[in-house]
Coordinates of C-alpha atoms in Angstrom, one line a residue:
C1 CA -214.0 2.1 117.5
E2 CA -216.8 4.6 116.8
F3 CA -216.1 6.4 120.3
S4 CA -212.4 5.2 120.6
S5 CA -209.1 5.0 118.9
A6 CA -208.6 1.5 119.6
A7 CA -210.7 -1.5 121.3
V8 CA -209.2 -4.3 123.1
F9 CA -210.7 -7.8 123.2
S10 CA -209.6 -10.5 125.4
F11 CA -209.7 -14.1 124.2
H12 CA -208.8 -15.7 127.7
P13 CA -210.5 -19.2 128.2
V14 CA -213.3 -17.8 130.5
K15 CA -214.5 -15.2 128.1
I16 CA -217.2 -15.5 125.1
I17 CA -214.6 -17.1 122.8
T18 CA -211.2 -18.2 123.2
T19 CA -207.8 -18.9 121.7
G20 CA -206.5 -20.5 125.0
E21 CA -204.7 -17.0 125.7
G22 CA -204.0 -13.9 123.8
G23 CA -206.5 -11.1 122.3
V24 CA -207.0 -8.4 119.7
V25 CA -206.8 -4.8 119.1
T26 CA -208.9 -3.1 116.5
T27 CA -208.7 0.3 115.1
N28 CA -209.7 2.7 112.1
D29 CA -206.4 4.7 112.7
E30 CA -203.8 3.9 110.2
V31 CA -200.9 5.4 111.9
L32 CA -201.9 3.5 115.2
Y33 CA -202.5 0.2 113.1
N34 CA -199.1 0.1 111.7
K35 CA -197.6 1.0 115.0
L36 CA -199.2 -1.8 116.4
L37 CA -198.0 -4.2 113.7
K38 CA -194.3 -3.4 114.5
L39 CA -195.1 -3.6 118.6
R40 CA -196.3 -7.2 118.0
T41 CA -193.2 -8.6 116.4
H42 CA -190.4 -6.7 118.2
G43 CA -190.4 -3.3 116.4
I44 CA -190.0 -4.8 113.2
T45 CA -191.4 -4.4 109.4
K46 CA -190.8 -5.6 106.2
D47 CA -193.3 -3.2 104.5
P48 CA -191.3 -1.4 101.8
E49 CA -193.2 1.9 102.5
Q50 CA -192.2 2.4 105.9
L51 CA -188.2 1.3 105.4
H52 CA -186.1 4.0 106.2
Q53 CA -183.4 2.5 103.7
N54 CA -183.8 1.5 100.4
H55 CA -182.7 -2.2 99.9
D56 CA -183.6 -4.6 97.2
E57 CA -182.6 -7.7 99.3
P58 CA -186.0 -10.0 99.4
W59 CA -184.9 -10.8 103.4
Y60 CA -184.5 -7.1 104.4
F61 CA -186.2 -6.0 107.4
E62 CA -185.8 -3.1 109.9
Q63 CA -186.4 -2.9 113.7
Q64 CA -187.6 0.8 114.2
G65 CA -188.5 0.6 117.8
L66 CA -188.8 -1.6 120.9
G67 CA -191.4 -4.1 120.8
Y68 CA -192.0 -7.7 122.0
N69 CA -193.2 -11.1 120.9
Y70 CA -197.0 -10.3 121.3
R71 CA -198.2 -12.4 118.5
I72 CA -200.5 -15.4 119.7
T73 CA -199.8 -18.6 117.2
D74 CA -201.5 -19.5 114.2
L75 CA -203.1 -22.4 116.0
Q76 CA -204.7 -19.8 118.5
C77 CA -206.1 -17.8 115.6
A78 CA -207.5 -20.8 114.0
L79 CA -209.3 -22.1 117.1
G80 CA -210.6 -18.4 117.6
S81 CA -211.9 -18.3 114.3
S82 CA -213.7 -21.5 114.3
Q83 CA -215.6 -20.0 117.5
M84 CA -216.5 -16.7 115.5
K85 CA -219.2 -18.8 113.7
R86 CA -221.1 -19.7 116.8
L87 CA -220.5 -16.7 118.7
D88 CA -224.3 -15.6 118.3
N89 CA -225.3 -18.9 119.8
Y90 CA -222.9 -18.3 122.5
V91 CA -224.3 -15.0 123.3
E92 CA -228.1 -16.0 122.7
K93 CA -227.5 -19.3 125.3
R94 CA -225.6 -17.0 128.1
A95 CA -228.4 -14.4 127.8
Y96 CA -231.2 -17.0 128.4
L97 CA -229.1 -18.4 131.2
A98 CA -228.9 -15.3 132.7
Q99 CA -232.7 -14.5 132.6
R100 CA -232.9 -17.7 134.3
Y101 CA -230.8 -16.8 137.1
F102 CA -232.9 -13.7 137.4
E103 CA -235.8 -15.6 137.9
R104 CA -234.7 -18.4 140.4
L105 CA -232.8 -15.9 142.4
A106 CA -235.4 -12.9 142.5
D107 CA -236.7 -13.7 146.1
L108 CA -233.3 -14.7 147.8
A109 CA -231.0 -12.6 150.1
V110 CA -228.9 -11.5 147.2
I111 CA -228.3 -8.3 144.8
L112 CA -228.7 -9.2 141.3
P113 CA -226.6 -7.3 138.4
T114 CA -228.2 -4.4 136.9
I115 CA -227.8 -3.7 133.1
S116 CA -228.4 0.0 131.5
D117 CA -231.4 -0.2 129.2
A118 CA -228.8 1.1 126.5
A119 CA -226.7 -1.9 127.0
D120 CA -226.8 -5.3 125.6
S121 CA -224.8 -7.4 127.8
S122 CA -223.1 -10.6 126.5
W123 CA -222.9 -12.0 130.1
H124 CA -219.4 -12.7 130.3
L125 CA -219.9 -13.0 134.0
F126 CA -223.0 -13.0 136.4
V127 CA -221.9 -11.6 139.5
I128 CA -224.5 -11.6 142.6
Q129 CA -223.7 -10.0 145.8
I130 CA -224.7 -11.4 149.3
D131 CA -227.5 -8.9 150.6
A132 CA -225.6 -8.3 154.2
G133 CA -228.9 -6.9 155.7
K134 CA -230.9 -9.8 154.9
C135 CA -228.4 -12.9 155.3
K136 CA -226.7 -14.3 158.4
K137 CA -223.6 -15.4 156.8
D138 CA -220.6 -13.6 154.8
R139 CA -219.5 -14.0 151.5
R140 CA -216.7 -16.2 152.7
E141 CA -219.3 -18.9 154.3
V142 CA -221.3 -18.7 151.2
F143 CA -218.5 -19.1 148.8
L144 CA -217.0 -22.0 150.7
E145 CA -220.4 -24.1 151.0
L146 CA -220.8 -23.7 147.2
R147 CA -217.4 -24.8 146.6
E148 CA -218.0 -27.6 148.8
N149 CA -221.1 -28.7 146.9
G150 CA -218.8 -28.9 143.6
I151 CA -219.9 -25.5 142.4
G152 CA -217.0 -23.6 140.7
V153 CA -218.0 -20.1 142.0
N154 CA -215.2 -17.5 142.0
V155 CA -214.8 -13.5 143.0
H156 CA -214.2 -11.3 140.4
Y157 CA -212.3 -8.9 141.1
I158 CA -210.0 -7.8 144.1
P159 CA -210.1 -4.0 143.9
V160 CA -207.0 -2.9 141.7
H161 CA -206.2 -0.2 144.4
T162 CA -205.7 -2.7 147.2
H163 CA -202.9 -4.7 145.5
P164 CA -199.2 -3.9 146.7
Y165 CA -198.1 -2.1 143.7
Y166 CA -200.9 0.1 143.6
K167 CA -200.6 0.7 147.3
G168 CA -196.9 1.5 146.5
L169 CA -198.3 4.4 144.4
G170 CA -200.0 5.8 147.6
F171 CA -203.6 4.2 147.3
T172 CA -205.0 2.8 150.7
E173 CA -208.0 0.6 151.4
G174 CA -210.8 3.3 151.7
S175 CA -209.6 5.3 148.5
F176 CA -212.8 3.6 146.7
P177 CA -215.1 2.6 149.3
V178 CA -217.9 1.6 146.9
S179 CA -215.7 -0.9 144.9
E180 CA -214.6 -2.0 148.4
E181 CA -218.1 -2.7 149.6
Y182 CA -219.0 -4.5 146.3
Y183 CA -216.0 -6.6 146.6
K184 CA -216.9 -7.7 149.8
N185 CA -219.9 -9.1 149.2
A186 CA -219.5 -10.3 145.4
I187 CA -219.8 -13.8 144.3
T188 CA -219.6 -15.0 140.4
L189 CA -221.9 -17.8 139.7
P190 CA -221.2 -20.4 137.0
L191 CA -222.5 -19.4 133.4
Y192 CA -221.2 -20.7 130.1
P193 CA -223.2 -22.0 127.1
N194 CA -223.0 -25.8 127.9
L195 CA -224.3 -25.1 131.2
T196 CA -227.5 -27.1 131.6
E197 CA -231.0 -26.2 133.3
D198 CA -230.4 -29.0 135.7
E199 CA -226.9 -27.8 136.7
Q200 CA -228.2 -24.2 136.8
D201 CA -231.0 -25.5 139.1
Y202 CA -228.6 -27.0 141.4
I203 CA -226.6 -24.0 141.8
C204 CA -229.9 -22.0 142.6
S205 CA -231.2 -24.6 145.1
T206 CA -227.8 -24.9 146.9
L207 CA -227.2 -21.2 147.1
E208 CA -231.0 -21.0 148.5
R209 CA -230.3 -23.5 151.2
S210 CA -226.7 -21.5 151.8
L211 CA -228.4 -18.3 152.5
E212 CA -230.1 -17.9 156.0
I213 CA -232.6 -14.8 156.0
T214 CA -233.1 -13.0 159.3
G215 CA -236.1 -13.3 161.4
E216 CA -237.4 -10.1 160.2
N217 CA -237.3 -10.8 156.6
I218 CA -238.7 -14.5 156.8

Protein backbone atom coordinates (compact mmCIF):
# COMPACT_ATOMS: atom_id res chain seq x y z
CA CYS A 1 0.00 0.00 0.00
CA GLU A 2 2.84 2.39 -0.78
CA PHE A 3 0.66 4.30 -3.23
CA SER A 4 -2.84 3.58 -1.90
CA SER A 5 -4.90 3.39 1.26
CA ALA A 6 -5.73 -0.25 0.53
CA ALA A 7 -5.03 -2.99 -1.98
CA VAL A 8 -7.43 -5.78 -2.95
CA PHE A 9 -6.42 -9.26 -4.10
CA SER A 10 -8.75 -11.83 -5.64
CA PHE A 11 -8.38 -15.54 -4.90
CA HIS A 12 -10.79 -16.70 -7.61
CA PRO A 13 -9.90 -20.16 -9.00
CA VAL A 14 -8.26 -18.73 -12.14
CA LYS A 15 -5.94 -16.38 -10.21
CA ILE A 16 -2.27 -16.99 -9.38
CA ILE A 17 -3.22 -18.59 -6.06
CA THR A 18 -6.75 -19.50 -5.02
CA THR A 19 -8.90 -20.16 -2.00
CA GLY A 20 -11.75 -21.37 -4.20
CA GLU A 21 -13.39 -17.96 -3.84
CA GLY A 22 -12.90 -14.80 -1.82
CA GLY A 23 -9.98 -12.44 -1.48
CA VAL A 24 -8.08 -10.18 0.87
CA VAL A 25 -7.73 -6.48 1.57
CA THR A 26 -4.40 -5.12 2.81
CA THR A 27 -3.85 -1.70 4.36
CA ASN A 28 -1.38 0.26 6.46
CA ASP A 29 -4.17 2.53 7.78
CA GLU A 30 -5.14 1.40 11.30
CA VAL A 31 -8.52 3.20 11.22
CA LEU A 32 -9.43 1.57 7.91
CA TYR A 33 -8.13 -1.78 9.15
CA ASN A 34 -10.41 -1.73 12.18
CA LYS A 35 -13.37 -0.70 10.03
CA LEU A 36 -12.75 -3.59 7.63
CA LEU A 37 -12.55 -6.06 10.52
CA LYS A 38 -16.03 -5.02 11.60
CA LEU A 39 -17.52 -4.90 8.12
CA ARG A 40 -16.49 -8.49 7.40
CA THR A 41 -18.47 -9.74 10.43
CA HIS A 42 -21.83 -7.98 10.33
CA GLY A 43 -20.36 -4.76 11.79
CA ILE A 44 -19.56 -6.57 15.04
CA THR A 45 -16.57 -6.12 17.33
CA LYS A 46 -15.46 -7.77 20.59
CA ASP A 47 -12.37 -5.56 20.95
CA PRO A 48 -12.55 -3.99 24.48
CA GLU A 49 -10.82 -0.85 23.23
CA GLN A 50 -13.52 -0.26 20.62
CA LEU A 51 -16.62 -1.01 22.70
CA HIS A 52 -18.99 1.90 23.33
CA GLN A 53 -20.13 0.47 26.67
CA ASN A 54 -18.10 -1.09 29.46
CA HIS A 55 -19.05 -4.69 30.17
CA ASP A 56 -17.37 -7.44 32.18
CA GLU A 57 -19.23 -10.29 30.48
CA PRO A 58 -16.77 -12.39 28.45
CA TRP A 59 -19.40 -13.01 25.75
CA TYR A 60 -20.22 -9.34 25.19
CA PHE A 61 -19.98 -7.83 21.70
CA GLU A 62 -21.41 -4.82 19.91
CA GLN A 63 -22.78 -4.34 16.43
CA GLN A 64 -21.55 -0.87 15.63
CA GLY A 65 -22.52 -0.71 11.96
CA LEU A 66 -24.16 -2.58 9.13
CA GLY A 67 -21.76 -5.16 7.81
CA TYR A 68 -22.11 -8.51 6.09
CA ASN A 69 -20.68 -11.99 6.37
CA TYR A 70 -17.63 -11.27 4.23
CA ARG A 71 -15.45 -13.95 5.81
CA ILE A 72 -13.94 -16.76 3.81
CA THR A 73 -13.75 -20.06 5.65
CA ASP A 74 -10.76 -21.40 7.60
CA LEU A 75 -10.52 -24.28 5.11
CA GLN A 76 -10.27 -21.84 2.21
CA CYS A 77 -7.63 -19.83 4.05
CA ALA A 78 -5.61 -23.00 4.68
CA LEU A 79 -5.72 -23.77 0.96
CA GLY A 80 -4.51 -20.27 0.08
CA SER A 81 -1.79 -20.31 2.73
CA SER A 82 -0.45 -23.60 1.43
CA GLN A 83 -0.15 -22.15 -2.07
CA MET A 84 1.79 -19.12 -0.85
CA LYS A 85 4.78 -21.44 -0.46
CA ARG A 86 4.63 -22.14 -4.21
CA LEU A 87 3.77 -18.62 -5.36
CA ASP A 88 7.24 -17.81 -6.73
CA ASN A 89 7.27 -21.05 -8.73
CA TYR A 90 3.80 -20.33 -10.10
CA VAL A 91 4.80 -16.87 -11.30
CA GLU A 92 8.08 -18.15 -12.75
CA LYS A 93 6.29 -20.88 -14.72
CA ARG A 94 3.67 -18.43 -16.01
CA ALA A 95 6.41 -16.04 -17.16
CA TYR A 96 8.19 -18.89 -18.95
CA LEU A 97 5.01 -19.96 -20.75
CA ALA A 98 4.17 -16.35 -21.64
CA GLN A 99 7.60 -15.98 -23.25
CA ARG A 100 6.99 -19.17 -25.26
CA TYR A 101 3.72 -17.68 -26.51
CA PHE A 102 5.55 -14.55 -27.62
CA GLU A 103 8.05 -16.66 -29.54
CA ARG A 104 5.53 -19.05 -31.11
CA LEU A 105 2.95 -16.40 -32.08
CA ALA A 106 5.28 -13.63 -33.23
CA ASP A 107 4.62 -14.16 -36.95
CA LEU A 108 0.88 -14.86 -36.78
CA ALA A 109 -1.99 -12.48 -37.58
CA VAL A 110 -2.45 -11.53 -33.93
CA ILE A 111 -1.58 -8.57 -31.75
CA LEU A 112 0.36 -9.69 -28.69
CA PRO A 113 0.06 -8.07 -25.24
CA THR A 114 2.46 -5.30 -24.31
CA ILE A 115 3.99 -4.82 -20.88
CA SER A 116 5.55 -1.62 -19.57
CA ASP A 117 9.27 -1.78 -18.81
CA ALA A 118 8.37 -0.51 -15.33
CA ALA A 119 6.07 -3.48 -14.67
CA ASP A 120 6.69 -7.10 -13.76
CA SER A 121 3.64 -9.07 -14.83
CA SER A 122 2.53 -12.22 -13.04
CA TRP A 123 0.70 -13.23 -16.27
CA HIS A 124 -2.67 -13.92 -14.71
CA LEU A 125 -4.03 -13.91 -18.28
CA PHE A 126 -2.48 -14.04 -21.75
CA VAL A 127 -4.77 -12.07 -24.06
CA ILE A 128 -4.14 -11.74 -27.77
CA GLN A 129 -6.14 -9.80 -30.33
CA ILE A 130 -7.03 -11.03 -33.79
CA ASP A 131 -5.36 -8.66 -36.26
CA ALA A 132 -8.38 -7.69 -38.35
CA GLY A 133 -6.12 -6.21 -41.05
CA LYS A 134 -4.40 -9.53 -41.69
CA CYS A 135 -6.95 -12.19 -40.82
CA LYS A 136 -9.96 -13.17 -42.94
CA LYS A 137 -11.81 -14.53 -39.92
CA ASP A 138 -13.32 -12.59 -37.08
CA ARG A 139 -12.76 -13.31 -33.39
CA ARG A 140 -15.93 -15.42 -33.09
CA GLU A 141 -14.85 -17.81 -35.86
CA VAL A 142 -11.39 -18.28 -34.40
CA PHE A 143 -12.82 -18.67 -30.89
CA LEU A 144 -15.26 -21.39 -31.96
CA GLU A 145 -12.62 -23.30 -33.96
CA LEU A 146 -10.27 -23.35 -30.96
CA ARG A 147 -13.07 -24.53 -28.67
CA GLU A 148 -14.02 -27.24 -31.17
CA ASN A 149 -10.43 -28.46 -31.00
CA GLY A 150 -10.59 -28.84 -27.23
CA ILE A 151 -8.82 -25.60 -26.32
CA GLY A 152 -10.43 -23.69 -23.45
CA VAL A 153 -10.08 -20.15 -24.75
CA ASN A 154 -12.17 -17.37 -23.26
CA VAL A 155 -12.77 -13.63 -23.64
CA HIS A 156 -11.73 -11.13 -20.95
CA TYR A 157 -13.74 -8.97 -20.62
CA ILE A 158 -17.01 -7.57 -21.96
CA PRO A 159 -16.65 -3.77 -21.50
CA VAL A 160 -18.38 -2.72 -18.29
CA HIS A 161 -20.22 0.22 -19.85
CA THR A 162 -22.10 -2.08 -22.25
CA HIS A 163 -23.84 -4.00 -19.45
CA PRO A 164 -27.50 -3.17 -18.67
CA TYR A 165 -26.75 -1.66 -15.25
CA TYR A 166 -24.34 0.91 -16.64
CA LYS A 167 -26.53 1.58 -19.65
CA GLY A 168 -29.16 2.48 -17.09
CA LEU A 169 -26.74 5.10 -15.78
CA GLY A 170 -26.50 6.68 -19.23
CA PHE A 171 -23.51 4.92 -20.79
CA THR A 172 -23.91 3.79 -24.40
CA GLU A 173 -21.95 1.75 -26.89
CA GLY A 174 -19.43 4.13 -28.37
CA SER A 175 -18.69 5.77 -25.03
CA PHE A 176 -15.29 4.06 -24.89
CA PRO A 177 -14.31 3.15 -28.46
CA VAL A 178 -10.82 1.87 -27.61
CA SER A 179 -12.20 -0.61 -25.07
CA GLU A 180 -14.86 -1.72 -27.54
CA GLU A 181 -12.34 -2.26 -30.33
CA TYR A 182 -10.10 -4.24 -27.98
CA TYR A 183 -13.03 -6.40 -26.89
CA LYS A 184 -14.10 -7.07 -30.48
CA ASN A 185 -10.82 -8.82 -31.25
CA ALA A 186 -9.63 -10.24 -27.89
CA ILE A 187 -9.13 -13.93 -27.09
CA THR A 188 -7.59 -15.26 -23.88
CA LEU A 189 -5.32 -18.27 -24.42
CA PRO A 190 -4.86 -20.94 -21.72
CA LEU A 191 -2.07 -20.13 -19.27
CA TYR A 192 -1.54 -21.96 -15.99
CA PRO A 193 1.46 -23.50 -14.21
CA ASN A 194 0.64 -27.10 -15.17
CA LEU A 195 0.30 -26.31 -18.87
CA THR A 196 2.88 -28.49 -20.63
CA GLU A 197 5.02 -27.41 -23.55
CA ASP A 198 3.33 -30.02 -25.76
CA GLU A 199 -0.10 -28.65 -24.82
CA GLN A 200 1.04 -25.12 -25.49
CA ASP A 201 2.52 -26.13 -28.85
CA TYR A 202 -0.84 -27.70 -29.74
CA ILE A 203 -2.61 -24.46 -28.84
CA CYS A 204 -0.24 -22.43 -30.99
CA SER A 205 -0.35 -24.76 -33.99
CA THR A 206 -4.15 -24.96 -33.84
CA LEU A 207 -4.39 -21.17 -33.68
CA GLU A 208 -2.00 -20.90 -36.61
CA ARG A 209 -4.16 -23.21 -38.72
CA SER A 210 -7.26 -21.28 -37.77
CA LEU A 211 -5.91 -17.91 -38.82
CA GLU A 212 -6.12 -17.20 -42.54
CA ILE A 213 -3.73 -14.53 -43.75
CA THR A 214 -4.93 -12.29 -46.58
CA GLY A 215 -3.13 -12.57 -49.89
CA GLU A 216 -1.17 -9.35 -49.63
CA ASN A 217 0.30 -10.46 -46.27
CA ILE A 218 1.38 -13.98 -47.24
